[in-house]
Protein backbone atom coordinates (compact mmCIF):
# COMPACT_ATOMS: atom_id res chain seq x y z
CA UNK A 1 0.00 0.00 0.00
CA UNK A 2 1.33 3.46 -0.87
CA UNK A 3 1.63 6.32 1.58
CA UNK A 4 -1.63 8.24 1.99
CA UNK A 5 -1.65 12.03 2.18
CA UNK A 6 -3.09 12.99 5.58
CA UNK A 7 -4.45 16.42 6.44
CA UNK A 8 -3.31 17.07 10.02
CA UNK A 9 -5.56 20.08 10.62
CA UNK A 10 -8.69 18.25 9.51
CA UNK A 11 -7.87 15.12 11.49
CA UNK A 12 -6.85 17.07 14.58
CA UNK A 13 -10.08 19.09 14.53
CA UNK A 14 -12.18 15.94 14.26
CA UNK A 15 -10.68 14.31 17.35
CA UNK A 16 -12.67 14.82 20.56
CA UNK A 17 -9.61 15.86 22.57
CA UNK A 18 -11.67 17.12 25.50
CA UNK A 19 -13.31 13.73 26.08
CA UNK A 20 -9.95 11.92 26.19
CA UNK A 21 -8.08 14.55 28.23
CA UNK A 22 -5.90 15.49 25.23
CA UNK A 23 -4.34 12.03 24.97
CA UNK A 24 -5.69 9.66 22.31
CA UNK A 25 -4.99 5.90 22.19
CA UNK A 26 -3.44 4.79 18.90
CA UNK A 27 -3.62 1.17 17.74
CA UNK A 28 -0.73 0.33 15.42
CA UNK A 29 -1.43 -2.21 12.68
CA UNK A 30 1.01 -3.72 10.17
CA UNK A 31 -0.02 -2.30 6.80
CA UNK A 32 0.83 -5.55 4.99
CA UNK A 33 -0.23 -8.31 7.38
CA UNK A 34 -2.95 -6.33 9.24
CA UNK A 35 -1.69 -7.77 12.54
CA UNK A 36 -1.93 -5.44 15.54
CA UNK A 37 1.59 -4.50 16.63
CA UNK A 38 1.18 -2.28 19.68
CA UNK A 39 -0.84 0.39 21.45
CA UNK A 40 0.45 3.86 22.27
CA UNK A 41 -0.86 7.31 23.14
CA UNK A 42 -0.65 10.55 21.19
CA UNK A 43 -1.28 14.18 21.89
CA UNK A 44 -1.84 16.75 19.18
CA UNK A 45 1.87 17.51 18.92
CA UNK A 46 2.96 13.89 18.50
CA UNK A 47 0.21 13.35 15.94
CA UNK A 48 1.43 16.30 13.92
CA UNK A 49 5.03 15.07 14.18
CA UNK A 50 3.94 11.61 13.00
CA UNK A 51 2.26 13.02 9.91
CA UNK A 52 5.11 15.41 9.16
CA UNK A 53 7.97 12.90 9.50
CA UNK A 54 6.01 9.78 8.40
CA UNK A 55 7.42 7.98 11.46
CA UNK A 56 4.98 7.01 14.21
CA UNK A 57 5.58 9.18 17.26
CA UNK A 58 3.83 8.93 20.63
CA UNK A 59 3.61 11.00 23.76
CA UNK A 60 5.42 9.01 26.44
CA UNK A 61 3.49 9.17 29.70
CA UNK A 62 6.52 7.99 31.68
CA UNK A 63 9.07 10.28 30.03
CA UNK A 64 6.57 13.13 29.59
CA UNK A 65 7.86 13.93 26.11
CA UNK A 66 7.44 13.01 22.47
CA UNK A 67 8.83 9.56 21.70
CA UNK A 68 9.39 8.27 18.18
CA UNK A 69 9.11 4.49 18.05
CA UNK A 70 12.55 3.20 17.08
CA UNK A 71 14.54 6.25 18.12
CA UNK A 72 16.89 3.94 20.04
CA UNK A 73 16.37 0.51 18.41
CA UNK A 74 16.02 1.93 14.87
CA UNK A 75 12.95 -0.29 14.50
CA UNK A 76 10.86 2.59 13.20
CA UNK A 77 7.19 2.41 12.24
CA UNK A 78 6.80 4.10 8.85
CA UNK A 79 3.40 5.73 8.57
CA UNK A 80 1.05 4.55 5.83
CA UNK A 81 -2.40 5.79 6.89
CA UNK A 82 -4.46 6.95 9.88
CA UNK A 83 -8.12 6.27 10.65
CA UNK A 84 -10.29 7.91 13.33
CA UNK A 85 -13.03 5.77 14.87
CA UNK A 86 -16.73 6.63 14.98
CA UNK A 87 -16.55 8.01 18.53
CA UNK A 88 -13.64 10.29 17.56
CA UNK A 89 -11.54 9.09 20.49
CA UNK A 90 -9.31 6.31 19.09
CA UNK A 91 -6.86 6.14 16.19
CA UNK A 92 -6.00 3.17 14.00
CA UNK A 93 -2.61 3.68 12.40
CA UNK A 94 -1.39 1.46 9.59
CA UNK A 95 2.39 1.38 9.40
CA UNK A 96 5.30 -0.49 7.88
CA UNK A 97 7.48 -1.87 10.71
CA UNK A 98 11.25 -1.70 10.28
CA UNK A 99 12.15 -4.76 12.33
CA UNK A 100 10.44 -6.10 15.44
CA UNK A 101 8.04 -3.75 17.19
CA UNK A 102 8.00 -5.07 20.76
CA UNK A 103 10.79 -4.06 23.17
CA UNK A 104 11.24 -7.80 23.85
CA UNK A 105 12.52 -8.07 20.27
CA UNK A 106 9.50 -9.89 18.85
CA UNK A 107 7.22 -8.90 16.01
CA UNK A 108 4.13 -7.82 17.99
CA UNK A 109 3.54 -6.71 21.58
CA UNK A 110 0.45 -8.95 21.59
CA UNK A 111 2.23 -12.21 20.82
CA UNK A 112 5.58 -12.84 22.45
CA UNK A 113 6.14 -16.30 21.01
CA UNK A 114 9.43 -16.91 19.25
CA UNK A 115 7.63 -17.84 16.03
CA UNK A 116 6.80 -14.18 15.42
CA UNK A 117 10.36 -12.84 15.31
CA UNK A 118 10.17 -12.82 11.53
CA UNK A 119 7.56 -10.84 9.65
CA UNK A 120 4.62 -13.08 8.57
CA UNK A 121 3.19 -13.36 5.10
CA UNK A 122 1.59 -10.34 3.41
CA UNK A 123 -1.97 -11.49 3.96
CA UNK A 124 -3.18 -7.90 3.93
CA UNK A 125 -1.93 -7.42 0.38
CA UNK A 126 -3.80 -10.53 -0.79
CA UNK A 127 -6.98 -9.16 0.77
CA UNK A 128 -6.44 -5.84 -1.01
CA UNK A 129 -5.80 -7.61 -4.32
CA UNK A 130 -8.96 -9.65 -3.81
CA UNK A 131 -10.91 -6.39 -3.52
CA UNK A 132 -9.35 -5.11 -6.77
CA UNK A 133 -10.42 -8.33 -8.49
CA UNK A 134 -13.95 -7.87 -7.14
CA UNK A 135 -14.03 -4.33 -8.54
CA UNK A 136 -12.71 -5.39 -11.94
CA UNK A 137 -15.35 -8.12 -12.09
CA UNK A 138 -17.96 -5.63 -13.28
CA UNK A 139 -15.79 -3.82 -15.81
CA UNK A 140 -16.01 -4.26 -19.56
CA UNK A 141 -14.50 -7.55 -20.69
CA UNK A 142 -12.88 -5.70 -23.59
CA UNK A 143 -10.82 -3.55 -21.22
CA UNK A 144 -10.19 -5.97 -18.34
CA UNK A 145 -8.70 -9.46 -18.44
CA UNK A 146 -10.26 -10.14 -15.05
CA UNK A 147 -13.73 -9.17 -16.28
CA UNK A 148 -13.24 -11.42 -19.32
CA UNK A 149 -12.49 -14.38 -17.04
CA UNK A 150 -15.67 -13.81 -15.05
CA UNK A 151 -17.68 -13.39 -18.23
CA UNK A 152 -16.49 -16.78 -19.49
CA UNK A 153 -17.51 -18.39 -16.22
CA UNK A 154 -16.34 -21.03 -13.77
CA UNK A 155 -15.13 -23.51 -16.36
CA UNK A 156 -12.66 -21.03 -17.89
CA UNK A 157 -11.47 -19.89 -14.45
CA UNK A 158 -10.96 -23.51 -13.38
CA UNK A 159 -9.08 -24.19 -16.61
CA UNK A 160 -6.73 -21.23 -16.00
CA UNK A 161 -6.04 -22.36 -12.43
CA UNK A 162 -5.14 -25.80 -13.76
CA UNK A 163 -2.89 -24.36 -16.46
CA UNK A 164 -1.09 -22.07 -14.04
CA UNK A 165 -0.69 -24.90 -11.54
CA UNK A 166 0.96 -26.98 -14.23
CA UNK A 167 3.27 -24.09 -15.13
CA UNK A 168 4.33 -23.83 -11.48
CA UNK A 169 4.95 -27.57 -11.28
CA UNK A 170 7.10 -27.54 -14.43
CA UNK A 171 9.10 -24.53 -13.29
CA UNK A 172 9.64 -26.09 -9.87
CA UNK A 173 10.73 -29.41 -11.35
CA UNK A 174 13.24 -27.76 -13.69
CA UNK A 175 14.51 -25.09 -11.27
CA UNK A 176 13.42 -22.41 -13.74
CA UNK A 177 14.29 -18.76 -13.09
CA UNK A 178 10.67 -17.67 -13.56
CA UNK A 179 9.27 -19.68 -10.64
CA UNK A 180 8.19 -16.59 -8.70
CA UNK A 181 6.36 -15.23 -11.74
CA UNK A 182 4.58 -18.54 -12.26
CA UNK A 183 3.54 -18.64 -8.60
CA UNK A 184 2.24 -15.05 -8.90
CA UNK A 185 0.12 -16.05 -11.92
CA UNK A 186 -1.27 -19.00 -9.98
CA UNK A 187 -2.06 -16.90 -6.90
CA UNK A 188 -3.88 -14.34 -9.03
CA UNK A 189 -6.07 -16.91 -10.76
CA UNK A 190 -6.75 -18.62 -7.42
CA UNK A 191 -8.02 -15.28 -6.06
CA UNK A 192 -10.26 -14.98 -9.12
CA UNK A 193 -11.54 -18.46 -8.33
CA UNK A 194 -12.23 -17.49 -4.72
CA UNK A 195 -14.27 -14.50 -5.89
CA UNK A 196 -16.20 -16.68 -8.32
CA UNK A 197 -17.03 -19.06 -5.45
CA UNK A 198 -17.92 -16.18 -3.07
CA UNK A 199 -15.07 -17.10 -0.74
CA UNK A 200 -12.56 -14.84 1.03
CA UNK A 201 -8.85 -15.26 1.71
CA UNK A 202 -9.72 -15.34 5.41
CA UNK A 203 -11.92 -18.40 4.80
CA UNK A 204 -8.92 -20.34 3.51
CA UNK A 205 -6.71 -19.11 6.35
CA UNK A 206 -9.31 -20.30 8.85
CA UNK A 207 -9.22 -23.81 7.38
CA UNK A 208 -5.41 -23.86 7.48
CA UNK A 209 -5.41 -22.67 11.08
CA UNK A 210 -7.85 -25.42 12.06
CA UNK A 211 -5.69 -28.01 10.33
CA UNK A 212 -2.57 -26.78 12.11
CA UNK A 213 -4.28 -27.28 15.46
XYZ file of N, CA and C in Angstrom:
639
model
N 0.844 -1.193 0.000
C 0.000 0.000 0.000
C 0.881 1.245 0.000
N 0.547 2.241 -0.803
C 1.328 3.457 -0.870
C 0.978 4.394 0.278
N 1.882 5.349 0.533
C 1.630 6.324 1.578
C 0.426 7.186 1.223
N -0.446 7.419 2.200
C -1.630 8.241 1.993
C -1.373 9.650 2.513
N -1.775 10.646 1.731
C -1.654 12.026 2.183
C -2.682 12.286 3.284
N -2.219 12.781 4.416
C -3.091 12.987 5.578
C -3.113 14.456 5.947
N -4.283 15.020 6.062
C -4.454 16.419 6.435
C -4.480 16.523 7.964
N -3.394 17.009 8.551
C -3.313 17.068 10.019
C -4.401 17.949 10.608
N -4.596 19.128 10.049
C -5.559 20.078 10.618
C -6.960 19.486 10.660
N -7.361 18.857 9.561
C -8.694 18.250 9.510
C -8.837 17.110 10.508
N -7.830 16.236 10.553
C -7.873 15.116 11.489
C -7.851 15.608 12.928
N -6.991 16.540 13.219
C -6.852 17.073 14.577
C -8.155 17.710 15.055
N -8.817 18.429 14.172
C -10.076 19.088 14.533
C -11.213 18.103 14.752
N -11.118 16.939 14.120
C -12.180 15.944 14.258
C -12.052 15.095 15.524
N -10.887 15.097 16.126
C -10.680 14.314 17.348
C -11.334 15.020 18.538
N -12.028 14.265 19.368
C -12.669 14.824 20.560
C -11.651 14.858 21.697
N -10.719 15.796 21.610
C -9.614 15.863 22.570
C -10.104 16.077 23.997
N -11.172 16.827 24.157
C -11.672 17.121 25.503
C -12.121 15.856 26.215
N -12.787 14.957 25.485
C -13.307 13.730 26.082
C -12.176 12.822 26.569
N -11.045 12.846 25.871
C -9.946 11.922 26.191
C -8.799 12.619 26.904
N -9.084 13.812 27.448
C -8.084 14.553 28.230
C -6.806 14.781 27.420
N -6.994 15.100 26.137
C -5.898 15.485 25.235
C -4.858 14.392 24.992
N -5.256 13.141 25.221
C -4.337 12.027 24.973
C -5.140 10.890 24.332
N -4.886 10.624 23.043
C -5.695 9.659 22.310
C -4.956 8.328 22.136
N -5.625 7.204 22.428
C -4.990 5.898 22.189
C -4.844 5.649 20.690
N -3.714 5.067 20.311
C -3.437 4.788 18.901
C -3.054 3.323 18.742
N -3.890 2.578 18.031
C -3.620 1.174 17.742
C -2.767 1.108 16.486
N -1.632 0.422 16.557
C -0.731 0.326 15.419
C -0.902 -1.027 14.752
N -1.154 -1.004 13.446
C -1.425 -2.211 12.677
C -0.439 -2.303 11.515
N 0.110 -3.499 11.300
C 1.006 -3.722 10.175
C 0.223 -3.517 8.880
N 0.705 -2.636 8.023
C -0.015 -2.304 6.804
C -0.123 -3.486 5.850
N 0.824 -4.418 5.914
C 0.830 -5.547 4.991
C 0.090 -6.760 5.556
N 0.355 -7.092 6.809
C -0.231 -8.306 7.381
C -1.523 -8.037 8.133
N -1.779 -6.773 8.479
C -2.953 -6.335 9.243
C -2.916 -6.813 10.695
N -1.801 -7.356 11.143
C -1.694 -7.769 12.543
C -1.475 -6.542 13.427
N -2.126 -6.523 14.586
C -1.935 -5.438 15.542
C -0.544 -5.568 16.167
N 0.212 -4.480 16.152
C 1.588 -4.502 16.632
C 1.732 -3.969 18.047
N 1.034 -2.882 18.357
C 1.182 -2.277 19.680
C 0.096 -1.228 19.886
N 0.050 -0.712 21.106
C -0.844 0.388 21.454
C -0.018 1.486 22.097
N -0.225 2.720 21.662
C 0.452 3.862 22.266
C -0.527 5.011 22.428
N -0.016 6.136 22.924
C -0.864 7.309 23.135
C -0.245 8.523 22.451
N -1.096 9.360 21.903
C -0.654 10.548 21.185
C -1.360 11.789 21.709
N -0.632 12.889 21.735
C -1.282 14.177 21.891
C -1.255 14.866 20.534
N -1.754 16.069 20.472
C -1.842 16.750 19.182
C -0.462 16.960 18.568
N 0.516 17.247 19.411
C 1.869 17.511 18.919
C 2.508 16.259 18.324
N 2.352 15.132 19.011
C 2.957 13.893 18.502
C 2.248 13.425 17.231
N 0.947 13.684 17.146
C 0.206 13.347 15.937
C 0.717 14.171 14.754
N 0.910 15.438 14.980
C 1.432 16.304 13.920
C 2.837 15.870 13.497
N 3.666 15.509 14.466
C 5.034 15.067 14.183
C 5.024 13.760 13.391
N 4.078 12.878 13.724
C 3.938 11.614 12.997
C 3.622 11.853 11.533
N 2.670 12.735 11.280
C 2.256 13.021 9.908
C 3.358 13.741 9.139
N 4.063 14.630 9.816
C 5.112 15.414 9.158
C 6.324 14.571 8.800
N 6.747 13.690 9.706
C 7.969 12.905 9.500
C 7.698 11.546 8.876
N 6.438 11.109 8.875
C 6.012 9.775 8.395
C 6.588 8.663 9.255
N 6.986 8.981 10.493
C 7.416 7.979 11.456
C 6.538 8.108 12.697
N 5.948 6.982 13.120
C 4.981 7.007 14.209
C 5.640 7.503 15.496
N 5.050 8.530 16.059
C 5.582 9.177 17.261
C 4.478 9.298 18.310
N 4.791 8.899 19.534
C 3.827 8.933 20.628
C 4.189 10.022 21.628
N 3.272 10.219 22.571
C 3.613 11.005 23.762
C 3.837 10.005 24.893
N 5.074 9.955 25.381
C 5.419 9.012 26.442
C 4.905 9.531 27.781
N 4.048 8.758 28.414
C 3.494 9.168 29.703
C 4.505 9.028 30.823
N 5.481 8.151 30.644
C 6.518 7.986 31.678
C 7.622 9.028 31.535
N 8.002 9.312 30.267
C 9.072 10.284 30.033
C 8.545 11.712 29.907
N 7.228 11.820 29.736
C 6.570 13.125 29.591
C 7.186 13.945 28.444
N 7.325 13.271 27.302
C 7.856 13.934 26.115
C 7.447 13.139 24.875
N 7.683 13.732 23.704
C 7.443 13.009 22.468
C 8.453 11.868 22.350
N 7.984 10.743 21.836
C 8.830 9.560 21.701
C 8.541 8.896 20.370
N 9.525 8.927 19.467
C 9.390 8.271 18.176
C 9.756 6.807 18.325
N 8.833 5.918 17.964
C 9.108 4.489 18.055
C 10.308 4.141 17.176
N 11.343 3.569 17.817
C 12.547 3.200 17.084
C 13.677 4.201 17.216
N 13.492 5.242 18.016
C 14.542 6.248 18.124
C 15.823 5.690 18.732
N 15.700 4.604 19.492
C 16.889 3.941 20.039
C 17.194 2.638 19.298
N 16.172 1.827 19.047
C 16.372 0.512 18.405
C 16.515 0.608 16.895
N 16.087 1.740 16.324
C 16.025 1.934 14.869
C 14.936 1.083 14.218
N 14.098 0.460 15.024
C 12.948 -0.287 14.496
C 11.766 0.668 14.347
N 11.876 1.561 13.386
C 10.857 2.587 13.199
C 9.562 1.994 12.650
N 8.482 2.741 12.831
C 7.190 2.414 12.239
C 6.888 3.487 11.191
N 7.027 3.140 9.930
C 6.804 4.100 8.853
C 5.318 4.248 8.574
N 4.830 5.456 8.698
C 3.396 5.730 8.574
C 2.879 5.458 7.167
N 1.740 4.778 7.096
C 1.046 4.555 5.834
C -0.301 5.262 5.799
N -1.082 5.145 6.875
C -2.397 5.789 6.892
C -2.902 5.880 8.328
N -3.870 6.769 8.555
C -4.464 6.951 9.876
C -5.980 6.996 9.743
N -6.662 6.283 10.633
C -8.120 6.267 10.651
C -8.608 6.683 12.042
N -9.658 7.497 12.072
C -10.290 7.911 13.328
C -11.596 7.143 13.480
N -11.829 6.589 14.682
C -13.029 5.770 14.875
C -14.285 6.627 14.975
N -15.438 5.950 15.027
C -16.732 6.634 14.977
C -16.992 7.522 16.190
N -16.369 7.203 17.328
C -16.549 8.015 18.533
C -15.536 9.140 18.632
N -14.636 9.210 17.657
C -13.638 10.286 17.556
C -12.696 10.328 18.761
N -12.407 9.116 19.315
C -11.541 9.089 20.488
C -10.483 7.978 20.427
N -10.318 7.351 19.261
C -9.314 6.309 19.087
C -8.786 6.355 17.661
N -7.473 6.164 17.517
C -6.862 6.140 16.193
C -6.436 4.722 15.826
N -6.584 4.390 14.559
C -6.001 3.173 13.998
C -4.954 3.628 12.996
N -3.713 3.250 13.256
C -2.609 3.676 12.402
C -2.024 2.462 11.696
N -2.021 2.509 10.363
C -1.387 1.457 9.587
C 0.037 1.903 9.256
N 0.986 1.018 9.543
C 2.391 1.383 9.404
C 3.202 0.216 8.859
N 4.361 0.526 8.348
C 5.304 -0.490 7.883
C 6.421 -0.620 8.924
N 6.465 -1.723 9.666
C 7.483 -1.869 10.711
C 8.866 -2.146 10.131
N 9.863 -1.456 10.663
C 11.251 -1.701 10.278
C 11.895 -2.566 11.360
N 11.669 -3.860 11.277
C 12.149 -4.757 12.325
C 11.050 -5.078 13.303
N 11.415 -5.705 14.422
C 10.445 -6.095 15.441
C 9.935 -4.880 16.204
N 8.659 -4.898 16.533
C 8.037 -3.752 17.194
C 8.187 -3.797 18.712
N 7.993 -4.962 19.300
C 8.004 -5.075 20.760
C 9.411 -4.869 21.329
N 9.492 -4.279 22.528
C 10.795 -4.060 23.169
C 11.452 -5.376 23.587
N 10.674 -6.476 23.556
C 11.240 -7.798 23.846
C 11.811 -8.446 22.589
N 11.927 -7.645 21.541
C 12.521 -8.073 20.268
C 11.716 -9.176 19.587
N 10.393 -9.018 19.615
C 9.498 -9.886 18.849
C 8.593 -8.992 17.999
N 7.963 -9.618 17.044
C 7.216 -8.898 16.009
C 6.113 -8.011 16.561
N 5.272 -8.553 17.466
C 4.132 -7.822 17.987
C 4.116 -7.854 19.508
N 3.654 -6.763 20.118
C 3.535 -6.710 21.579
C 2.430 -7.631 22.086
N 1.581 -8.120 21.187
C 0.453 -8.946 21.588
C 0.703 -10.436 21.379
N 1.874 -10.798 20.946
C 2.228 -12.210 20.816
C 3.732 -12.338 20.981
N 4.157 -12.782 22.146
C 5.581 -12.836 22.452
C 6.212 -14.191 22.184
N 5.561 -15.003 21.345
C 6.142 -16.297 21.014
C 7.285 -16.119 20.035
N 8.244 -17.005 20.090
C 9.426 -16.910 19.249
C 9.095 -17.012 17.762
N 7.976 -17.642 17.433
C 7.632 -17.844 16.029
C 7.382 -16.524 15.314
N 7.134 -15.449 16.056
C 6.802 -14.184 15.418
C 7.979 -13.230 15.307
N 9.207 -13.707 15.469
C 10.363 -12.842 15.314
C 10.489 -12.377 13.870
N 10.138 -13.218 12.923
C 10.173 -12.822 11.525
C 8.809 -12.324 11.091
N 8.807 -11.417 10.122
C 7.559 -10.836 9.650
C 6.741 -11.885 8.900
N 5.449 -12.068 9.230
C 4.623 -13.081 8.572
C 4.276 -12.686 7.143
N 3.526 -13.569 6.485
C 3.190 -13.357 5.095
C 2.304 -12.122 4.913
N 2.326 -11.559 3.693
C 1.589 -10.339 3.406
C 0.117 -10.626 3.110
N -0.574 -11.139 4.127
C -1.973 -11.492 3.956
C -2.805 -10.258 3.617
N -2.442 -9.129 4.198
C -3.183 -7.901 3.933
C -3.168 -7.532 2.462
N -2.026 -7.728 1.807
C -1.934 -7.416 0.379
C -2.856 -8.320 -0.432
N -2.915 -9.607 -0.078
C -3.803 -10.529 -0.793
C -5.262 -10.120 -0.647
N -5.614 -9.636 0.553
C -6.979 -9.165 0.769
C -7.255 -7.940 -0.104
N -6.277 -7.028 -0.174
C -6.442 -5.838 -1.012
C -6.581 -6.222 -2.480
N -5.740 -7.164 -2.934
C -5.804 -7.613 -4.324
C -7.146 -8.275 -4.615
N -7.650 -9.013 -3.649
C -8.962 -9.651 -3.810
C -10.044 -8.590 -4.037
N -9.944 -7.464 -3.345
C -10.913 -6.385 -3.520
C -10.795 -5.756 -4.902
N -9.563 -5.636 -5.411
C -9.355 -5.111 -6.766
C -10.003 -6.037 -7.786
N -9.816 -7.344 -7.590
C -10.419 -8.329 -8.487
C -11.942 -8.206 -8.455
N -12.502 -8.022 -7.271
C -13.955 -7.871 -7.143
C -14.441 -6.632 -7.900
N -13.666 -5.548 -7.824
C -14.028 -4.326 -8.536
C -13.956 -4.519 -10.046
N -12.891 -5.178 -10.503
C -12.714 -5.392 -11.942
C -13.727 -6.372 -12.525
N -14.372 -7.112 -11.647
C -15.348 -8.121 -12.089
C -16.464 -7.513 -12.916
N -16.827 -6.278 -12.605
C -17.962 -5.634 -13.275
C -17.549 -4.728 -14.425
N -16.257 -4.667 -14.718
C -15.791 -3.817 -15.812
C -16.063 -4.483 -17.165
N -15.836 -3.729 -18.212
C -16.008 -4.257 -19.555
C -14.976 -5.333 -19.832
N -15.419 -6.446 -20.406
C -14.504 -7.547 -20.692
C -13.506 -7.189 -21.786
N -13.810 -6.139 -22.559
C -12.877 -5.700 -23.594
C -11.685 -4.957 -22.992
N -11.884 -4.354 -21.823
C -10.822 -3.548 -21.215
C -10.156 -4.219 -20.017
N -10.711 -5.328 -19.550
C -10.192 -5.969 -18.343
C -10.102 -7.485 -18.532
N -8.904 -8.017 -18.353
C -8.701 -9.455 -18.440
C -9.487 -10.168 -17.347
N -9.523 -9.556 -16.166
C -10.262 -10.142 -15.053
C -11.747 -10.247 -15.377
N -12.309 -9.163 -15.912
C -13.727 -9.168 -16.278
C -14.008 -10.220 -17.338
N -13.062 -10.408 -18.273
C -13.235 -11.419 -19.321
C -13.307 -12.824 -18.723
N -12.451 -13.077 -17.707
C -12.486 -14.384 -17.040
C -13.850 -14.639 -16.407
N -14.363 -13.642 -15.694
C -15.665 -13.808 -15.047
C -16.780 -13.987 -16.082
N -16.663 -13.283 -17.191
C -17.682 -13.387 -18.228
C -17.724 -14.801 -18.810
N -16.563 -15.436 -18.894
C -16.491 -16.776 -19.489
C -16.859 -17.865 -18.479
N -16.943 -17.493 -17.212
C -17.511 -18.391 -16.225
C -16.548 -19.322 -15.510
N -17.117 -20.167 -14.657
C -16.342 -21.032 -13.770
C -15.451 -22.014 -14.517
N -15.916 -22.517 -15.621
C -15.129 -23.511 -16.362
C -13.813 -22.910 -16.852
N -13.886 -21.688 -17.394
C -12.663 -21.032 -17.886
C -11.731 -20.692 -16.733
N -12.286 -20.209 -15.618
C -11.467 -19.887 -14.451
C -10.779 -21.135 -13.919
N -11.530 -22.238 -13.842
C -10.963 -23.506 -13.377
C -9.858 -23.982 -14.323
N -10.074 -23.792 -15.619
C -9.076 -24.188 -16.610
C -7.786 -23.397 -16.413
N -7.914 -22.077 -16.185
C -6.731 -21.234 -15.996
C -5.979 -21.617 -14.728
N -6.699 -21.937 -13.661
C -6.043 -22.364 -12.425
C -5.247 -23.638 -12.669
N -5.838 -24.562 -13.430
C -5.143 -25.800 -13.758
C -3.909 -25.550 -14.603
N -4.033 -24.673 -15.594
C -2.893 -24.360 -16.457
C -1.762 -23.715 -15.673
N -2.121 -22.761 -14.821
C -1.092 -22.067 -14.044
C -0.456 -22.996 -13.023
N -1.252 -23.913 -12.462
C -0.687 -24.895 -11.536
C 0.322 -25.785 -12.219
N 0.026 -26.158 -13.459
C 0.956 -26.981 -14.232
C 2.234 -26.209 -14.528
N 2.101 -24.919 -14.859
C 3.273 -24.088 -15.127
C 4.167 -24.000 -13.891
N 3.556 -23.863 -12.719
C 4.325 -23.829 -11.479
C 5.059 -25.152 -11.280
N 4.355 -26.259 -11.477
C 4.955 -27.574 -11.284
C 6.148 -27.782 -12.207
N 6.007 -27.389 -13.470
C 7.096 -27.544 -14.431
C 8.290 -26.669 -14.068
N 8.018 -25.441 -13.666
C 9.104 -24.530 -13.287
C 9.823 -25.026 -12.042
N 9.050 -25.568 -11.095
C 9.643 -26.093 -9.870
C 10.503 -27.313 -10.164
N 10.016 -28.177 -11.025
C 10.733 -29.409 -11.347
C 12.032 -29.144 -12.098
N 12.061 -28.049 -12.866
C 13.236 -27.757 -13.695
C 14.099 -26.633 -13.125
N 13.760 -26.186 -11.903
C 14.512 -25.087 -11.271
C 14.582 -23.855 -12.174
N 13.483 -23.541 -12.812
C 13.425 -22.411 -13.742
C 13.547 -21.080 -13.002
N 14.088 -20.082 -13.695
C 14.287 -18.764 -13.091
C 12.978 -18.003 -12.894
N 11.933 -18.412 -13.618
C 10.670 -17.673 -13.561
C 9.687 -18.249 -12.552
N 10.174 -19.008 -11.576
C 9.275 -19.682 -10.639
C 8.401 -18.692 -9.876
N 8.975 -17.583 -9.439
C 8.188 -16.589 -8.701
C 7.069 -16.021 -9.571
N 7.374 -15.764 -10.830
C 6.358 -15.232 -11.744
C 5.230 -16.236 -11.949
N 5.595 -17.501 -12.066
C 4.579 -18.535 -12.260
C 3.700 -18.677 -11.023
N 4.323 -18.600 -9.837
C 3.537 -18.641 -8.602
C 2.590 -17.440 -8.527
N 3.077 -16.261 -8.934
C 2.242 -15.055 -8.904
C 1.025 -15.225 -9.806
N 1.235 -15.801 -11.006
C 0.116 -16.052 -11.916
C -0.902 -17.005 -11.287
N -0.385 -18.033 -10.620
C -1.270 -19.004 -9.982
C -2.060 -18.356 -8.853
N -1.386 -17.572 -8.018
C -2.059 -16.903 -6.900
C -3.172 -15.998 -7.421
N -2.872 -15.244 -8.478
C -3.877 -14.337 -9.035
C -5.114 -15.101 -9.482
N -4.919 -16.161 -10.245
C -6.066 -16.912 -10.758
C -6.809 -17.645 -9.636
N -6.084 -18.026 -8.578
C -6.750 -18.617 -7.420
C -7.645 -17.597 -6.730
N -7.196 -16.331 -6.658
C -8.017 -15.278 -6.059
C -9.260 -15.024 -6.907
N -9.097 -15.093 -8.230
C -10.256 -14.979 -9.117
C -11.238 -16.122 -8.832
N -10.697 -17.320 -8.648
C -11.542 -18.462 -8.328
C -12.268 -18.310 -7.002
N -11.587 -17.734 -6.018
C -12.231 -17.488 -4.723
C -13.404 -16.527 -4.884
N -13.198 -15.471 -5.664
C -14.270 -14.501 -5.886
C -15.439 -15.148 -6.615
N -15.143 -15.996 -7.584
C -16.195 -16.683 -8.323
C -17.022 -17.578 -7.399
N -16.359 -18.148 -6.392
C -17.026 -19.056 -5.451
C -17.560 -18.337 -4.214
N -17.459 -16.991 -4.211
C -17.921 -16.178 -3.075
C -17.199 -16.556 -1.780
N -15.901 -16.805 -1.896
C -15.066 -17.098 -0.739
C -14.055 -15.981 -0.543
N -13.570 -15.842 0.707
C -12.563 -14.840 1.031
C -11.242 -15.515 1.383
N -10.163 -14.742 1.314
C -8.851 -15.256 1.714
C -8.895 -15.724 3.163
N -9.616 -14.989 3.995
C -9.723 -15.339 5.414
C -10.388 -16.697 5.616
N -11.277 -17.089 4.698
C -11.922 -18.400 4.800
C -10.887 -19.518 4.655
N -9.954 -19.337 3.737
C -8.916 -20.342 3.512
C -7.944 -20.366 4.684
N -7.618 -19.193 5.197
C -6.708 -19.113 6.351
C -7.317 -19.825 7.552
N -8.629 -19.657 7.726
C -9.311 -20.302 8.848
C -9.199 -21.821 8.756
N -9.357 -22.364 7.561
C -9.220 -23.810 7.375
C -7.801 -24.263 7.700
N -6.809 -23.509 7.226
C -5.408 -23.864 7.477
C -5.086 -23.794 8.959
N -5.644 -22.783 9.640
C -5.409 -22.672 11.085
C -6.009 -23.854 11.831
N -7.200 -24.265 11.430
C -7.850 -25.416 12.064
C -7.036 -26.682 11.824
N -6.493 -26.840 10.640
C -5.691 -28.010 10.327
C -4.400 -28.016 11.132
N -3.818 -26.848 11.335
C -2.571 -26.779 12.112
C -2.791 -27.206 13.554
N -3.961 -26.897 14.080
C -4.278 -27.281 15.463
C -4.411 -28.782 15.591
